[in-house]
Amino acid sequence: MKRRIIDSHAHLGDIFHENKNITFKTNIKKGSYEDPFIECERSGYNIPLIPKDPTDLINAGQSRSWEWTLENCSREMDEAGIDFAVMLPIWPNTTFEEYLAASKLDPRIIPFTSADFSLDTAELAAKLRLDIDRGAKGLKLHPTIQNMPLDDPKTVAAVRVFTEADLPVITHTGSNPYYVPGSPWPTNPANSEPAKIWAFCRAHPDTKIICAHCGGSGEAFIKAVGDLKNVYTDTTMCNRVNMQNAVSLLGPERLLFGSDVPFGSFKPSVEEMELAFADRPDIADMCFYSNMARLIHMD
Ligand SMILES: [Zn+2]
C-alpha cells in the first residue's frame, strides 16, 4: 500500500507578532542565518532542541516563519509526499481566513481555526461556529503566544464549541520561550507548563485534546494523562524512541504524525517516523494517516 500522510501539526506564514503577511508572497528564499533547527533535524530530533541560551533558536524560528510561504510549503509537501497538512493558525498573528484561502490554492491544506480573544465570550463562540460552517476542522490553542490561560472562561467557551461539534482541540505543550528578553510582545510561557496542560485535559473529558510535541515531555505526559481516552499527542520534534514509547503506553490510536513546519521540516519528520515503525506497517499507517482522518471525519 502506498504511504498515506496527514501532517497533523503544521503552520503557514508569520505566527509571531510582526504581521509580515508572508503566506501569499512568492519567490522567497531561505536566508543565511544561524539555524540550530538544521542540526536537530539532521539528527532525527535526537539532539535536544532547546539550548541554554535560546536566542539563536528563537531568532531562527522567526526567520523560518518569515520565509514560510504557501509556495515554499507546497513545494516541500510535494518533495516529502505529504498528502494533507493540518494548518494551525495562531490568532492574532495568523487566522482561519488566511488558511482557508490557502486551502483554496492548495487543496491539501486542512484549515483549523483559532479563537479571536478580542471578542466577548458569546461573539467568540459565534465566530468559531461560523468558522466550522466554513470548513474549520479543529481549534488551535497557543496559551504562550496568545498569552491566554487554558482555564480562562473565553478558552473554555471556545473549547465547548469544538466539543459540541466533535472536532479536536490542539494545544501547545511545554513552557519554552518564543521571544528574546525585552521583546515588546505579550507572551507567557508558564501558561503552557505541563501541569496546566494536564489539568486542562482532565477539565474537558469529552473533548478530543491533542497535546503537541509528544506531550512536551514524553513519559511525564503519559504518566499524567495517559489514562484519559480523550487525550492524543503528536510527533512534532520527537525522535523515534519518544514515538515508540507513546505507542506502547497510549496505544497506537492516539499518536498523530506532525512536523511543526516551519520549525520542523516534513522530510526528516517523515523519515524518523518511518524508522520508528519500520516493522509495524499497520501502526505506521494509523499514526501517519488514519488516526487524524478519524478525528476530523475525513472520508
Ligand atoms: Zn506548532
CSV table of C-alpha atoms and ligand atoms in Angstrom, one decimal:
chain,number,residue,atom,x,y,z
A,1,MET,CA,0.0,0.0,0.0
A,2,LYS,CA,1.3,3.5,-0.8
A,3,ARG,CA,2.2,5.5,2.2
A,4,ARG,CA,-0.6,8.0,3.1
A,5,ILE,CA,0.4,11.0,5.2
A,6,ILE,CA,-1.6,13.7,7.0
A,7,ASP,CA,0.7,16.1,8.8
A,8,SER,CA,-1.5,16.9,11.8
A,9,HIS,CA,0.6,19.9,13.0
A,10,ALA,CA,1.8,22.5,10.5
A,11,HIS,CA,1.8,26.3,10.3
A,12,LEU,CA,2.0,28.8,7.5
A,13,GLY,CA,3.1,32.4,7.4
A,14,ASP,CA,4.1,34.5,10.4
A,15,ILE,CA,2.7,33.0,13.5
A,16,PHE,CA,4.5,35.7,15.6
A,17,HIS,CA,3.5,39.2,16.2
A,18,GLU,CA,5.1,41.2,13.4
A,19,ASN,CA,2.3,40.8,10.9
A,20,LYS,CA,4.7,40.3,8.0
A,21,ASN,CA,1.8,38.9,5.9
A,22,ILE,CA,4.0,36.1,4.5
A,23,THR,CA,1.7,33.4,3.3
A,24,PHE,CA,0.9,34.6,-0.2
A,25,LYS,CA,4.2,36.1,-1.2
A,26,THR,CA,6.2,34.3,-3.9
A,27,ASN,CA,9.8,33.6,-4.7
A,28,ILE,CA,11.0,33.9,-1.1
A,29,LYS,CA,14.3,32.0,-0.5
A,30,LYS,CA,15.9,30.8,2.7
A,31,GLY,CA,18.3,33.5,4.1
A,32,SER,CA,21.7,32.9,5.6
A,33,TYR,CA,21.5,32.9,9.4
A,34,GLU,CA,22.5,30.8,12.3
A,35,ASP,CA,19.8,28.0,12.3
A,36,PRO,CA,20.0,25.5,15.2
A,37,PHE,CA,16.9,23.7,13.9
A,38,ILE,CA,19.0,22.2,11.0
A,39,GLU,CA,21.3,20.2,13.2
A,40,CYS,CA,18.4,18.9,15.3
A,41,GLU,CA,16.5,17.8,12.1
A,42,ARG,CA,19.6,16.1,10.7
A,43,SER,CA,19.9,14.1,13.9
A,44,GLY,CA,16.4,12.9,13.6
A,45,TYR,CA,15.4,15.1,16.5
A,46,ASN,CA,17.8,13.1,18.7
A,47,ILE,CA,19.8,16.1,20.0
A,48,PRO,CA,18.0,18.4,22.4
A,49,LEU,CA,16.5,21.4,20.6
A,50,ILE,CA,16.3,24.0,23.3
A,51,PRO,CA,19.9,25.1,24.3
A,52,LYS,CA,20.8,27.0,27.5
A,53,ASP,CA,20.8,30.3,25.6
A,54,PRO,CA,17.8,30.1,23.2
A,55,THR,CA,18.5,33.4,21.4
A,56,ASP,CA,19.7,31.8,18.1
A,57,LEU,CA,16.9,29.3,18.2
A,58,ILE,CA,14.2,31.9,18.8
A,59,ASN,CA,15.7,34.2,16.0
A,60,ALA,CA,15.9,31.2,13.6
A,61,GLY,CA,12.3,30.3,14.3
A,62,GLN,CA,11.2,33.8,13.4
A,63,SER,CA,13.3,33.8,10.3
A,64,ARG,CA,12.0,30.5,9.3
A,65,SER,CA,8.4,31.7,9.6
A,66,TRP,CA,9.1,34.8,7.6
A,67,GLU,CA,10.2,32.5,4.7
A,68,TRP,CA,7.4,30.1,5.0
A,69,THR,CA,5.1,31.0,2.2
A,70,LEU,CA,2.4,28.8,0.7
A,71,GLU,CA,4.6,28.4,-2.4
A,72,ASN,CA,7.5,27.1,-0.3
A,73,CYS,CA,5.3,24.9,1.8
A,74,SER,CA,3.5,23.3,-1.2
A,75,ARG,CA,6.9,22.5,-2.9
A,76,GLU,CA,8.2,20.8,0.3
A,77,MET,CA,4.9,18.9,0.6
A,78,ASP,CA,5.5,17.6,-3.0
A,79,GLU,CA,9.1,16.6,-2.1
A,80,ALA,CA,8.2,14.7,1.1
A,81,GLY,CA,5.0,13.1,-0.3
A,82,ILE,CA,2.6,14.8,2.2
A,83,ASP,CA,-1.0,14.1,1.2
A,84,PHE,CA,-2.6,16.6,3.6
A,85,ALA,CA,-1.4,19.2,6.1
A,86,VAL,CA,-3.5,20.4,9.0
A,87,MET,CA,-2.7,24.1,9.3
A,88,LEU,CA,-2.8,25.7,12.7
A,89,PRO,CA,-3.3,29.5,12.9
A,90,ILE,CA,-2.4,31.4,16.0
A,91,TRP,CA,-4.7,34.5,16.4
A,92,PRO,CA,-4.0,37.4,16.2
A,93,ASN,CA,-0.9,36.7,14.0
A,94,THR,CA,-2.4,34.2,11.6
A,95,THR,CA,-6.0,33.5,11.2
A,96,PHE,CA,-8.5,30.9,9.9
A,97,GLU,CA,-9.3,33.2,7.0
A,98,GLU,CA,-5.7,33.2,5.8
A,99,TYR,CA,-5.5,29.4,6.0
A,100,LEU,CA,-8.9,28.9,4.4
A,101,ALA,CA,-7.7,31.0,1.5
A,102,ALA,CA,-4.5,28.9,1.3
A,103,SER,CA,-6.7,25.7,1.2
A,104,LYS,CA,-8.4,27.1,-2.0
A,105,LEU,CA,-5.0,27.4,-3.7
A,106,ASP,CA,-3.6,24.1,-2.4
A,107,PRO,CA,-6.5,21.7,-1.5
A,108,ARG,CA,-4.1,19.5,0.5
A,109,ILE,CA,-4.3,22.2,3.2
A,110,ILE,CA,-6.8,21.4,6.0
A,111,PRO,CA,-7.5,24.6,8.0
A,112,PHE,CA,-8.0,24.7,11.7
A,113,THR,CA,-9.1,27.9,13.4
A,114,SER,CA,-8.0,30.0,16.4
A,115,ALA,CA,-10.2,31.9,18.8
A,116,ASP,CA,-10.4,35.7,18.5
A,117,PHE,CA,-9.9,36.6,22.1
A,118,SER,CA,-10.6,40.3,21.4
A,119,LEU,CA,-14.3,39.4,21.2
A,120,ASP,CA,-16.6,38.9,24.1
A,121,THR,CA,-17.4,35.3,25.0
A,122,ALA,CA,-20.6,35.0,23.1
A,123,GLU,CA,-19.2,36.6,20.0
A,124,LEU,CA,-16.1,34.5,20.2
A,125,ALA,CA,-18.2,31.3,20.3
A,126,ALA,CA,-20.4,32.5,17.4
A,127,LYS,CA,-17.4,33.3,15.3
A,128,LEU,CA,-15.9,29.8,15.9
A,129,ARG,CA,-19.3,28.2,14.9
A,130,LEU,CA,-19.2,30.2,11.7
A,131,ASP,CA,-15.6,29.0,11.0
A,132,ILE,CA,-16.7,25.4,11.4
A,133,ASP,CA,-19.6,26.0,8.9
A,134,ARG,CA,-16.9,27.4,6.5
A,135,GLY,CA,-14.6,24.4,6.9
A,136,ALA,CA,-12.6,24.7,10.1
A,137,LYS,CA,-11.7,21.1,11.2
A,138,GLY,CA,-10.4,21.9,14.7
A,139,LEU,CA,-9.2,24.5,17.1
A,140,LYS,CA,-5.6,25.5,17.9
A,141,LEU,CA,-4.8,27.0,21.3
A,142,HIS,CA,-1.4,28.5,22.0
A,143,PRO,CA,-1.5,29.7,25.6
A,144,THR,CA,2.0,31.1,25.4
A,145,ILE,CA,2.0,33.1,22.2
A,146,GLN,CA,-1.7,34.1,22.7
A,147,ASN,CA,-1.0,34.9,26.4
A,148,MET,CA,-4.3,33.2,27.3
A,149,PRO,CA,-4.6,30.7,30.1
A,150,LEU,CA,-6.3,27.4,29.4
A,151,ASP,CA,-8.8,27.9,32.3
A,152,ASP,CA,-9.8,31.4,31.1
A,153,PRO,CA,-13.6,31.5,30.6
A,154,LYS,CA,-13.0,32.5,26.9
A,155,THR,CA,-10.8,29.5,26.3
A,156,VAL,CA,-13.4,27.3,28.0
A,157,ALA,CA,-16.2,28.7,25.8
A,158,ALA,CA,-14.0,28.1,22.6
A,159,VAL,CA,-13.3,24.5,23.6
A,160,ARG,CA,-17.0,23.9,24.2
A,161,VAL,CA,-17.8,24.8,20.6
A,162,PHE,CA,-15.5,22.1,19.4
A,163,THR,CA,-16.6,19.5,21.9
A,164,GLU,CA,-20.2,20.0,20.6
A,165,ALA,CA,-19.0,19.7,17.0
A,166,ASP,CA,-17.0,16.6,17.8
A,167,LEU,CA,-13.8,18.2,16.4
A,168,PRO,CA,-10.4,18.2,18.0
A,169,VAL,CA,-8.6,20.9,20.0
A,170,ILE,CA,-4.8,21.0,19.9
A,171,THR,CA,-2.8,22.9,22.4
A,172,HIS,CA,0.9,23.8,22.6
A,173,THR,CA,2.6,21.8,25.4
A,174,GLY,CA,5.7,23.0,27.2
A,175,SER,CA,6.9,26.2,28.7
A,176,ASN,CA,9.6,27.2,26.2
A,177,PRO,CA,10.0,30.9,25.4
A,178,TYR,CA,9.1,32.3,21.9
A,179,TYR,CA,10.7,35.7,22.1
A,180,VAL,CA,14.0,37.0,23.2
A,181,PRO,CA,14.1,39.0,26.5
A,182,GLY,CA,13.0,42.6,26.0
A,183,SER,CA,10.6,41.9,23.1
A,184,PRO,CA,7.5,44.0,23.2
A,185,TRP,CA,5.1,41.2,22.5
A,186,PRO,CA,2.8,39.8,25.2
A,187,THR,CA,3.7,36.2,26.0
A,188,ASN,CA,3.6,33.9,29.0
A,189,PRO,CA,5.5,30.5,28.7
A,190,ALA,CA,4.1,29.5,32.1
A,191,ASN,CA,0.6,29.2,30.5
A,192,SER,CA,1.8,26.1,28.7
A,193,GLU,CA,3.7,24.3,31.5
A,194,PRO,CA,2.8,20.6,31.7
A,195,ALA,CA,0.8,20.7,34.9
A,196,LYS,CA,-1.6,23.2,33.4
A,197,ILE,CA,-2.0,21.1,30.3
A,198,TRP,CA,-2.8,18.0,32.3
A,199,ALA,CA,-5.4,20.0,34.3
A,200,PHE,CA,-6.9,21.2,31.0
A,201,CYS,CA,-7.2,17.6,29.8
A,202,ARG,CA,-8.9,16.5,33.0
A,203,ALA,CA,-11.3,19.5,32.9
A,204,HIS,CA,-12.6,18.6,29.4
A,205,PRO,CA,-13.1,14.8,29.4
A,206,ASP,CA,-15.5,14.9,26.5
A,207,THR,CA,-13.1,16.9,24.2
A,208,LYS,CA,-10.6,15.3,21.9
A,209,ILE,CA,-7.5,17.1,23.0
A,210,ILE,CA,-4.1,16.8,21.2
A,211,CYS,CA,-1.2,17.8,23.5
A,212,ALA,CA,1.6,18.7,21.0
A,213,HIS,CA,5.2,17.6,20.9
A,214,CYS,CA,4.8,14.1,22.4
A,215,GLY,CA,3.1,15.7,25.3
A,216,GLY,CA,6.0,18.1,25.6
A,217,SER,CA,7.8,15.8,27.9
A,218,GLY,CA,7.3,12.2,26.8
A,219,GLU,CA,7.0,10.0,29.8
A,220,ALA,CA,5.8,12.6,32.3
A,221,PHE,CA,2.9,13.3,29.9
A,222,ILE,CA,1.9,9.6,29.7
A,223,LYS,CA,2.1,9.2,33.4
A,224,ALA,CA,-0.1,12.3,34.0
A,225,VAL,CA,-2.8,11.8,31.4
A,226,GLY,CA,-2.2,8.5,29.7
A,227,ASP,CA,-5.3,7.1,31.3
A,228,LEU,CA,-7.6,9.7,29.7
A,229,LYS,CA,-9.0,8.3,26.5
A,230,ASN,CA,-9.8,11.8,25.2
A,231,VAL,CA,-6.1,12.7,25.0
A,232,TYR,CA,-3.9,12.4,22.0
A,233,THR,CA,-0.4,13.6,21.1
A,234,ASP,CA,1.6,14.4,18.0
A,235,THR,CA,5.2,13.5,16.9
A,236,THR,CA,6.4,17.1,16.4
A,237,MET,CA,10.1,17.5,17.4
A,238,CYS,CA,10.1,13.9,18.7
A,239,ASN,CA,12.6,11.1,18.0
A,240,ARG,CA,11.7,7.5,17.2
A,241,VAL,CA,12.1,6.4,20.9
A,242,ASN,CA,9.6,9.0,22.0
A,243,MET,CA,7.2,7.8,19.3
A,244,GLN,CA,7.6,4.1,20.2
A,245,ASN,CA,7.1,4.9,23.9
A,246,ALA,CA,4.0,6.9,23.1
A,247,VAL,CA,2.5,4.0,21.2
A,248,SER,CA,3.4,1.3,23.7
A,249,LEU,CA,2.0,3.4,26.6
A,250,LEU,CA,-1.0,5.1,25.0
A,251,GLY,CA,-1.9,2.6,22.3
A,252,PRO,CA,-1.4,3.2,18.5
A,253,GLU,CA,-4.7,5.0,18.0
A,254,ARG,CA,-3.6,8.1,19.9
A,255,LEU,CA,-0.4,9.2,18.2
A,256,LEU,CA,-0.5,11.6,15.3
A,257,PHE,CA,2.3,12.3,12.8
A,258,GLY,CA,3.3,16.0,12.8
A,259,SER,CA,6.2,18.1,11.6
A,260,ASP,CA,5.5,21.5,13.1
A,261,VAL,CA,6.7,23.2,9.9
A,262,PRO,CA,8.4,25.7,9.5
A,263,PHE,CA,10.1,24.9,12.9
A,264,GLY,CA,10.5,21.2,12.0
A,265,SER,CA,10.6,20.0,8.4
A,266,PHE,CA,8.5,17.5,6.5
A,267,LYS,CA,11.2,15.2,5.3
A,268,PRO,CA,13.2,14.4,8.4
A,269,SER,CA,10.0,14.1,10.4
A,270,VAL,CA,8.6,11.5,7.9
A,271,GLU,CA,11.9,9.6,7.9
A,272,GLU,CA,12.1,9.4,11.7
A,273,MET,CA,8.6,8.0,11.9
A,274,GLU,CA,9.3,5.5,9.1
A,275,LEU,CA,12.2,4.3,11.2
A,276,ALA,CA,10.1,4.2,14.4
A,277,PHE,CA,7.5,1.8,13.0
A,278,ALA,CA,9.5,0.1,10.2
A,279,ASP,CA,8.4,-3.3,11.4
A,280,ARG,CA,4.8,-2.3,12.1
A,281,PRO,CA,3.2,-1.0,8.8
A,282,ASP,CA,-0.3,-1.2,10.5
A,283,ILE,CA,0.8,1.2,13.3
A,284,ALA,CA,2.7,3.4,10.9
A,285,ASP,CA,-0.5,3.9,8.8
A,286,MET,CA,-2.6,4.7,11.8
A,287,CYS,CA,-0.1,7.3,13.1
A,288,PHE,CA,0.7,8.8,9.6
A,289,TYR,CA,-2.9,8.9,8.5
A,290,SER,CA,-6.0,7.2,9.8
A,291,ASN,CA,-5.9,8.4,13.4
A,292,MET,CA,-6.1,12.1,12.3
A,293,ALA,CA,-8.5,11.2,9.4
A,294,ARG,CA,-10.9,9.8,12.0
A,295,LEU,CA,-10.6,12.8,14.3
A,296,ILE,CA,-11.5,15.3,11.6
A,297,HIS,CA,-14.1,13.0,10.0
A,298,MET,CA,-12.4,12.7,6.6
A,299,ASP,CA,-13.9,10.1,4.3
B,1,ZN,ZN,3.4,24.2,16.3
